[in-house]
Amino acid sequence: MPLEMLPPGETAVLLIDHQVGTMSWVGSTDRDVLKANALALAKAAKALDMPLILTSSMEDRAQGPLADEFEEIAPAEFAARVRRTGVVNAMDDLAFADAVTATQRGILIVAGVTNDVCTVYPTLTALEQGYTVYVVADAGGSTSRIADDVALRLMEQAGAVVTSTNMVLTGLARDWTSPAGQALVPVVGALVPA
């Protein structure tokens, strides 16, 4: 499915492990940009009434809590986040897998920290299960650039569409004069450098 045909009514957003500690481990990209992009995806999900699933891993350990801003953007989803207790592949966590299934959406927009751990495994599992998966590379990162490149290449070779936040947002909008486009104008505008 081409990116420009990304239909909000068939799409869910999965944000994996955007935790304070986990994001501090990223060395492949600017952490503030990564976080802003992940928050933009959450805002887009809310603006377009797309299911948004948040998950974290071991919040009481070095990974730390999920970024506070998610609670402001999506309070119900933040409260209902799947708190994994050590399962690396989020799709191996029954609560997370059930939440994905419950969306009844065939297209998944996925972003996680780190791409080489948190994003790659659930993406590969979702692809095996028949989902169409868009991996938002710049809403995640890895400990090193080479780790990020390898993970993104692997997901793309497996069939995921590797993309960017702006490409996803504009693909969802399609037309700035449409209701979806109008809902996303402030989200996209907030990402434009001052």
PDB file of C-alpha atoms in Angstrom:
ATOM      1  CA  MET A   1       0.000   0.000   0.000  1.00  0.00           C
ATOM      2  CA  PRO A   2       1.543   3.328  -0.987  1.00  0.00           C
ATOM      3  CA  LEU A   3       2.072   5.804   1.823  1.00  0.00           C
ATOM      4  CA  GLU A   4      -0.179   8.424   0.236  1.00  0.00           C
ATOM      5  CA  MET A   5      -3.088   5.985   0.587  1.00  0.00           C
ATOM      6  CA  LEU A   6      -2.712   5.567   4.358  1.00  0.00           C
ATOM      7  CA  PRO A   7      -6.350   5.545   5.562  1.00  0.00           C
ATOM      8  CA  PRO A   8      -6.883   6.642   9.183  1.00  0.00           C
ATOM      9  CA  GLY A   9      -9.973   4.432   9.464  1.00  0.00           C
ATOM     10  CA  GLU A  10      -7.898   1.304   8.868  1.00  0.00           C
ATOM     11  CA  THR A  11      -4.855   2.305  10.906  1.00  0.00           C
ATOM     12  CA  ALA A  12      -3.675   2.027  14.527  1.00  0.00           C
ATOM     13  CA  VAL A  13      -0.629   3.646  16.163  1.00  0.00           C
ATOM     14  CA  LEU A  14       1.691   1.618  18.404  1.00  0.00           C
ATOM     15  CA  LEU A  15       4.258   3.521  20.472  1.00  0.00           C
ATOM     16  CA  ILE A  16       6.705   1.237  22.208  1.00  0.00           C
ATOM     17  CA  ASP A  17       8.903   2.114  25.188  1.00  0.00           C
ATOM     18  CA  HIS A  18       9.258   5.888  24.822  1.00  0.00           C
ATOM     19  CA  GLN A  19      10.528   5.913  28.391  1.00  0.00           C
ATOM     20  CA  VAL A  20      12.755   8.480  30.048  1.00  0.00           C
ATOM     21  CA  GLY A  21      15.608   6.041  30.656  1.00  0.00           C
ATOM     22  CA  THR A  22      15.301   4.203  27.363  1.00  0.00           C
ATOM     23  CA  MET A  23      15.355   7.419  25.339  1.00  0.00           C
ATOM     24  CA  SER A  24      18.536   8.457  27.157  1.00  0.00           C
ATOM     25  CA  TRP A  25      20.278   5.412  25.647  1.00  0.00           C
ATOM     26  CA  VAL A  26      19.747   6.613  22.064  1.00  0.00           C
ATOM     27  CA  GLY A  27      22.931   7.630  20.278  1.00  0.00           C
ATOM     28  CA  SER A  28      21.829   7.363  16.645  1.00  0.00           C
ATOM     29  CA  THR A  29      19.736  10.529  16.481  1.00  0.00           C
ATOM     30  CA  ASP A  30      18.760  13.662  18.377  1.00  0.00           C
ATOM     31  CA  ARG A  31      16.714  12.560  21.398  1.00  0.00           C
ATOM     32  CA  ASP A  32      14.603  15.709  21.513  1.00  0.00           C
ATOM     33  CA  VAL A  33      13.617  15.272  17.857  1.00  0.00           C
ATOM     34  CA  LEU A  34      12.846  11.599  18.441  1.00  0.00           C
ATOM     35  CA  LYS A  35      10.590  12.483  21.376  1.00  0.00           C
ATOM     36  CA  ALA A  36       8.846  15.313  19.501  1.00  0.00           C
ATOM     37  CA  ASN A  37       8.127  12.955  16.620  1.00  0.00           C
ATOM     38  CA  ALA A  38       6.715  10.252  18.898  1.00  0.00           C
ATOM     39  CA  LEU A  39       4.497  12.811  20.614  1.00  0.00           C
ATOM     40  CA  ALA A  40       3.328  14.044  17.189  1.00  0.00           C
ATOM     41  CA  LEU A  41       2.264  10.509  16.296  1.00  0.00           C
ATOM     42  CA  ALA A  42       0.258  10.303  19.519  1.00  0.00           C
ATOM     43  CA  LYS A  43      -1.355  13.677  18.761  1.00  0.00           C
ATOM     44  CA  ALA A  44      -2.200  12.525  15.232  1.00  0.00           C
ATOM     45  CA  ALA A  45      -3.808   9.342  16.557  1.00  0.00           C
ATOM     46  CA  LYS A  46      -5.982  11.395  18.898  1.00  0.00           C
ATOM     47  CA  ALA A  47      -6.810  14.017  16.240  1.00  0.00           C
ATOM     48  CA  LEU A  48      -7.920  11.370  13.739  1.00  0.00           C
ATOM     49  CA  ASP A  49      -9.580   9.040  16.254  1.00  0.00           C
ATOM     50  CA  MET A  50      -7.155   6.213  15.471  1.00  0.00           C
ATOM     51  CA  PRO A  51      -6.497   3.581  18.138  1.00  0.00           C
ATOM     52  CA  LEU A  52      -3.334   4.417  20.085  1.00  0.00           C
ATOM     53  CA  ILE A  53      -1.562   1.722  22.079  1.00  0.00           C
ATOM     54  CA  LEU A  54       1.210   2.713  24.459  1.00  0.00           C
ATOM     55  CA  THR A  55       3.513   0.224  26.129  1.00  0.00           C
ATOM     56  CA  SER A  56       6.466   0.363  28.478  1.00  0.00           C
ATOM     57  CA  SER A  57       8.918  -2.143  29.868  1.00  0.00           C
ATOM     58  CA  MET A  58      10.035  -2.370  33.476  1.00  0.00           C
ATOM     59  CA  GLU A  59       9.215   1.221  34.426  1.00  0.00           C
ATOM     60  CA  ASP A  60      10.654   0.676  37.905  1.00  0.00           C
ATOM     61  CA  ARG A  61      14.101  -0.087  36.496  1.00  0.00           C
ATOM     62  CA  ALA A  62      16.651   1.812  34.401  1.00  0.00           C
ATOM     63  CA  GLN A  63      14.131   2.166  31.569  1.00  0.00           C
ATOM     64  CA  GLY A  64      12.154   4.596  33.738  1.00  0.00           C
ATOM     65  CA  PRO A  65       8.622   5.887  33.283  1.00  0.00           C
ATOM     66  CA  LEU A  66       6.900   6.631  30.015  1.00  0.00           C
ATOM     67  CA  ALA A  67       7.389  10.278  29.007  1.00  0.00           C
ATOM     68  CA  ASP A  68       4.900  12.454  30.937  1.00  0.00           C
ATOM     69  CA  GLU A  69       3.689  14.227  27.803  1.00  0.00           C
ATOM     70  CA  PHE A  70       1.854  11.091  26.682  1.00  0.00           C
ATOM     71  CA  GLU A  71      -0.424  11.430  29.697  1.00  0.00           C
ATOM     72  CA  GLU A  72      -1.308  14.987  28.654  1.00  0.00           C
ATOM     73  CA  ILE A  73      -1.950  14.018  25.033  1.00  0.00           C
ATOM     74  CA  ALA A  74      -3.770  10.734  25.595  1.00  0.00           C
ATOM     75  CA  PRO A  75      -4.762  10.326  29.252  1.00  0.00           C
ATOM     76  CA  ALA A  76      -6.937   7.228  28.760  1.00  0.00           C
ATOM     77  CA  GLU A  77      -4.329   5.480  26.618  1.00  0.00           C
ATOM     78  CA  PHE A  78      -1.590   6.436  29.069  1.00  0.00           C
ATOM     79  CA  ALA A  79      -3.576   4.965  31.975  1.00  0.00           C
ATOM     80  CA  ALA A  80      -4.291   1.817  29.942  1.00  0.00           C
ATOM     81  CA  ARG A  81      -0.703   1.429  28.720  1.00  0.00           C
ATOM     82  CA  VAL A  82       0.618  -2.112  28.677  1.00  0.00           C
ATOM     83  CA  ARG A  83       3.311  -2.299  31.347  1.00  0.00           C
ATOM     84  CA  ARG A  84       5.482  -5.197  30.299  1.00  0.00           C
ATOM     85  CA  THR A  85       7.559  -6.895  32.976  1.00  0.00           C
ATOM     86  CA  GLY A  86      10.546  -7.826  30.839  1.00  0.00           C
ATOM     87  CA  VAL A  87       9.144  -9.306  27.621  1.00  0.00           C
ATOM     88  CA  VAL A  88      11.379  -7.932  24.850  1.00  0.00           C
ATOM     89  CA  ASN A  89       8.997  -8.482  21.923  1.00  0.00           C
ATOM     90  CA  ALA A  90       5.876  -6.508  22.844  1.00  0.00           C
ATOM     91  CA  MET A  91       3.811  -8.809  20.602  1.00  0.00           C
ATOM     92  CA  ASP A  92       4.802 -11.709  22.894  1.00  0.00           C
ATOM     93  CA  ASP A  93       3.027  -9.920  25.754  1.00  0.00           C
ATOM     94  CA  LEU A  94      -0.562 -11.187  25.739  1.00  0.00           C
ATOM     95  CA  ALA A  95      -2.039  -7.862  26.905  1.00  0.00           C
ATOM     96  CA  PHE A  96      -0.254  -5.946  24.139  1.00  0.00           C
ATOM     97  CA  ALA A  97      -1.087  -8.507  21.450  1.00  0.00           C
ATOM     98  CA  ASP A  98      -4.730  -8.510  22.549  1.00  0.00           C
ATOM     99  CA  ALA A  99      -4.825  -4.700  22.456  1.00  0.00           C
ATOM    100  CA  VAL A 100      -3.468  -4.728  18.889  1.00  0.00           C
ATOM    101  CA  THR A 101      -6.023  -7.343  17.823  1.00  0.00           C
ATOM    102  CA  ALA A 102      -8.837  -5.409  19.508  1.00  0.00           C
ATOM    103  CA  THR A 103      -8.179  -2.376  17.285  1.00  0.00           C
ATOM    104  CA  GLN A 104      -9.469  -4.410  14.323  1.00  0.00           C
ATOM    105  CA  ARG A 105      -7.120  -2.385  12.133  1.00  0.00           C
ATOM    106  CA  GLY A 106      -4.943  -4.006   9.473  1.00  0.00           C
ATOM    107  CA  ILE A 107      -2.405  -1.199   9.201  1.00  0.00           C
ATOM    108  CA  LEU A 108      -0.022  -0.419  12.042  1.00  0.00           C
ATOM    109  CA  ILE A 109       2.113   2.685  12.439  1.00  0.00           C
ATOM    110  CA  VAL A 110       4.917   1.594  14.761  1.00  0.00           C
ATOM    111  CA  ALA A 111       7.618   3.572  16.548  1.00  0.00           C
ATOM    112  CA  GLY A 112       9.765   2.469  19.445  1.00  0.00           C
ATOM    113  CA  VAL A 113      12.868   3.078  21.469  1.00  0.00           C
ATOM    114  CA  THR A 114      15.098   1.450  20.602  1.00  0.00           C
ATOM    115  CA  ASN A 115      14.587   0.519  16.943  1.00  0.00           C
ATOM    116  CA  ASP A 116      17.062  -2.349  17.238  1.00  0.00           C
ATOM    117  CA  VAL A 117      15.202  -3.932  20.188  1.00  0.00           C
ATOM    118  CA  CYS A 118      11.796  -2.422  20.959  1.00  0.00           C
ATOM    119  CA  THR A 119      10.678  -1.833  17.355  1.00  0.00           C
ATOM    120  CA  VAL A 120      12.225  -4.644  15.342  1.00  0.00           C
ATOM    121  CA  TYR A 121      10.737  -7.683  17.081  1.00  0.00           C
ATOM    122  CA  PRO A 122       7.075  -6.601  17.265  1.00  0.00           C
ATOM    123  CA  THR A 123       7.336  -5.329  13.685  1.00  0.00           C
ATOM    124  CA  LEU A 124       8.587  -8.690  12.433  1.00  0.00           C
ATOM    125  CA  THR A 125       5.866 -10.495  14.396  1.00  0.00           C
ATOM    126  CA  ALA A 126       3.133  -8.171  13.103  1.00  0.00           C
ATOM    127  CA  LEU A 127       4.328  -8.702   9.531  1.00  0.00           C
ATOM    128  CA  GLU A 128       4.230 -12.478  10.048  1.00  0.00           C
ATOM    129  CA  GLN A 129       0.651 -12.094  11.308  1.00  0.00           C
ATOM    130  CA  GLY A 130      -0.375 -10.302   8.121  1.00  0.00           C
ATOM    131  CA  TYR A 131      -0.416  -6.675   9.243  1.00  0.00           C
ATOM    132  CA  THR A 132       0.809  -3.893   6.998  1.00  0.00           C
ATOM    133  CA  VAL A 133       3.445  -2.103   9.077  1.00  0.00           C
ATOM    134  CA  TYR A 134       4.823   1.412   8.740  1.00  0.00           C
ATOM    135  CA  VAL A 135       7.927   1.897  10.886  1.00  0.00           C
ATOM    136  CA  VAL A 136       8.486   5.547  11.714  1.00  0.00           C
ATOM    137  CA  ALA A 137      12.273   5.613  11.827  1.00  0.00           C
ATOM    138  CA  ASP A 138      12.682   9.134  13.204  1.00  0.00           C
ATOM    139  CA  ALA A 139      10.290   8.550  16.125  1.00  0.00           C
ATOM    140  CA  GLY A 140      12.744   5.981  17.428  1.00  0.00           C
ATOM    141  CA  GLY A 141      16.453   5.435  17.573  1.00  0.00           C
ATOM    142  CA  SER A 142      19.115   2.999  18.715  1.00  0.00           C
ATOM    143  CA  THR A 143      22.259   3.071  20.802  1.00  0.00           C
ATOM    144  CA  SER A 144      24.370   3.591  17.676  1.00  0.00           C
ATOM    145  CA  ARG A 145      23.847   4.601  14.062  1.00  0.00           C
ATOM    146  CA  ILE A 146      24.950   1.192  12.779  1.00  0.00           C
ATOM    147  CA  ALA A 147      22.516  -0.599  15.110  1.00  0.00           C
ATOM    148  CA  ASP A 148      19.731   1.654  13.849  1.00  0.00           C
ATOM    149  CA  ASP A 149      20.653   1.148  10.185  1.00  0.00           C
ATOM    150  CA  VAL A 150      20.785  -2.641  10.571  1.00  0.00           C
ATOM    151  CA  ALA A 151      17.407  -2.773  12.340  1.00  0.00           C
ATOM    152  CA  LEU A 152      15.701  -0.518   9.793  1.00  0.00           C
ATOM    153  CA  ARG A 153      17.156  -2.514   6.908  1.00  0.00           C
ATOM    154  CA  LEU A 154      16.000  -5.794   8.453  1.00  0.00           C
ATOM    155  CA  MET A 155      12.446  -4.508   8.948  1.00  0.00           C
ATOM    156  CA  GLU A 156      12.317  -3.138   5.404  1.00  0.00           C
ATOM    157  CA  GLN A 157      13.605  -6.409   3.949  1.00  0.00           C
ATOM    158  CA  ALA A 158      10.898  -8.252   5.902  1.00  0.00           C
ATOM    159  CA  GLY A 159       8.217  -6.083   4.270  1.00  0.00           C
ATOM    160  CA  ALA A 160       7.750  -3.070   6.548  1.00  0.00           C
ATOM    161  CA  VAL A 161       7.515   0.388   5.032  1.00  0.00           C
ATOM    162  CA  VAL A 162      10.263   2.421   6.702  1.00  0.00           C
ATOM    163  CA  THR A 163       9.213   6.036   6.762  1.00  0.00           C
ATOM    164  CA  SER A 164       9.415   9.323   8.665  1.00  0.00           C
ATOM    165  CA  THR A 165       7.032  11.231  10.895  1.00  0.00           C
ATOM    166  CA  ASN A 166       6.304  13.932   8.321  1.00  0.00           C
ATOM    167  CA  MET A 167       5.671  11.351   5.602  1.00  0.00           C
ATOM    168  CA  VAL A 168       3.197   9.508   7.834  1.00  0.00           C
ATOM    169  CA  LEU A 169       1.417  12.697   8.905  1.00  0.00           C
ATOM    170  CA  THR A 170       1.093  14.003   5.363  1.00  0.00           C
ATOM    171  CA  GLY A 171       0.052  10.544   4.151  1.00  0.00           C
ATOM    172  CA  LEU A 172      -2.731  10.520   6.732  1.00  0.00           C
ATOM    173  CA  ALA A 173      -3.759  14.090   5.858  1.00  0.00           C
ATOM    174  CA  ARG A 174      -3.782  13.565   2.075  1.00  0.00           C
ATOM    175  CA  ASP A 175      -5.323  17.008   1.543  1.00  0.00           C
ATOM    176  CA  TRP A 176      -4.836  19.962   3.916  1.00  0.00           C
ATOM    177  CA  THR A 177      -8.392  21.165   3.214  1.00  0.00           C
ATOM    178  CA  SER A 178      -9.941  17.835   4.278  1.00  0.00           C
ATOM    179  CA  PRO A 179     -11.106  17.253   7.870  1.00  0.00           C
ATOM    180  CA  ALA A 180      -8.064  15.003   8.459  1.00  0.00           C
ATOM    181  CA  GLY A 181      -5.750  17.577   6.926  1.00  0.00           C
ATOM    182  CA  GLN A 182      -7.195  20.367   9.043  1.00  0.00           C
ATOM    183  CA  ALA A 183      -6.856  18.228  12.201  1.00  0.00           C
ATOM    184  CA  LEU A 184      -3.196  17.554  11.424  1.00  0.00           C
ATOM    185  CA  VAL A 185      -2.110  21.089  10.443  1.00  0.00           C
ATOM    186  CA  PRO A 186      -1.187  22.051  14.030  1.00  0.00           C
ATOM    187  CA  VAL A 187       0.569  18.719  14.604  1.00  0.00           C
ATOM    188  CA  VAL A 188       2.728  19.121  11.496  1.00  0.00           C
ATOM    189  CA  GLY A 189       3.218  22.832  12.178  1.00  0.00           C
ATOM    190  CA  ALA A 190       4.645  22.115  15.621  1.00  0.00           C
ATOM    191  CA  LEU A 191       7.398  20.025  14.022  1.00  0.00           C
ATOM    192  CA  VAL A 192       8.571  22.755  11.655  1.00  0.00           C
ATOM    193  CA  PRO A 193      11.850  24.248  12.922  1.00  0.00           C
ATOM    194  CA  ALA A 194      11.511  27.844  14.130  1.00  0.00           C
TER     195      ALA A 194
END
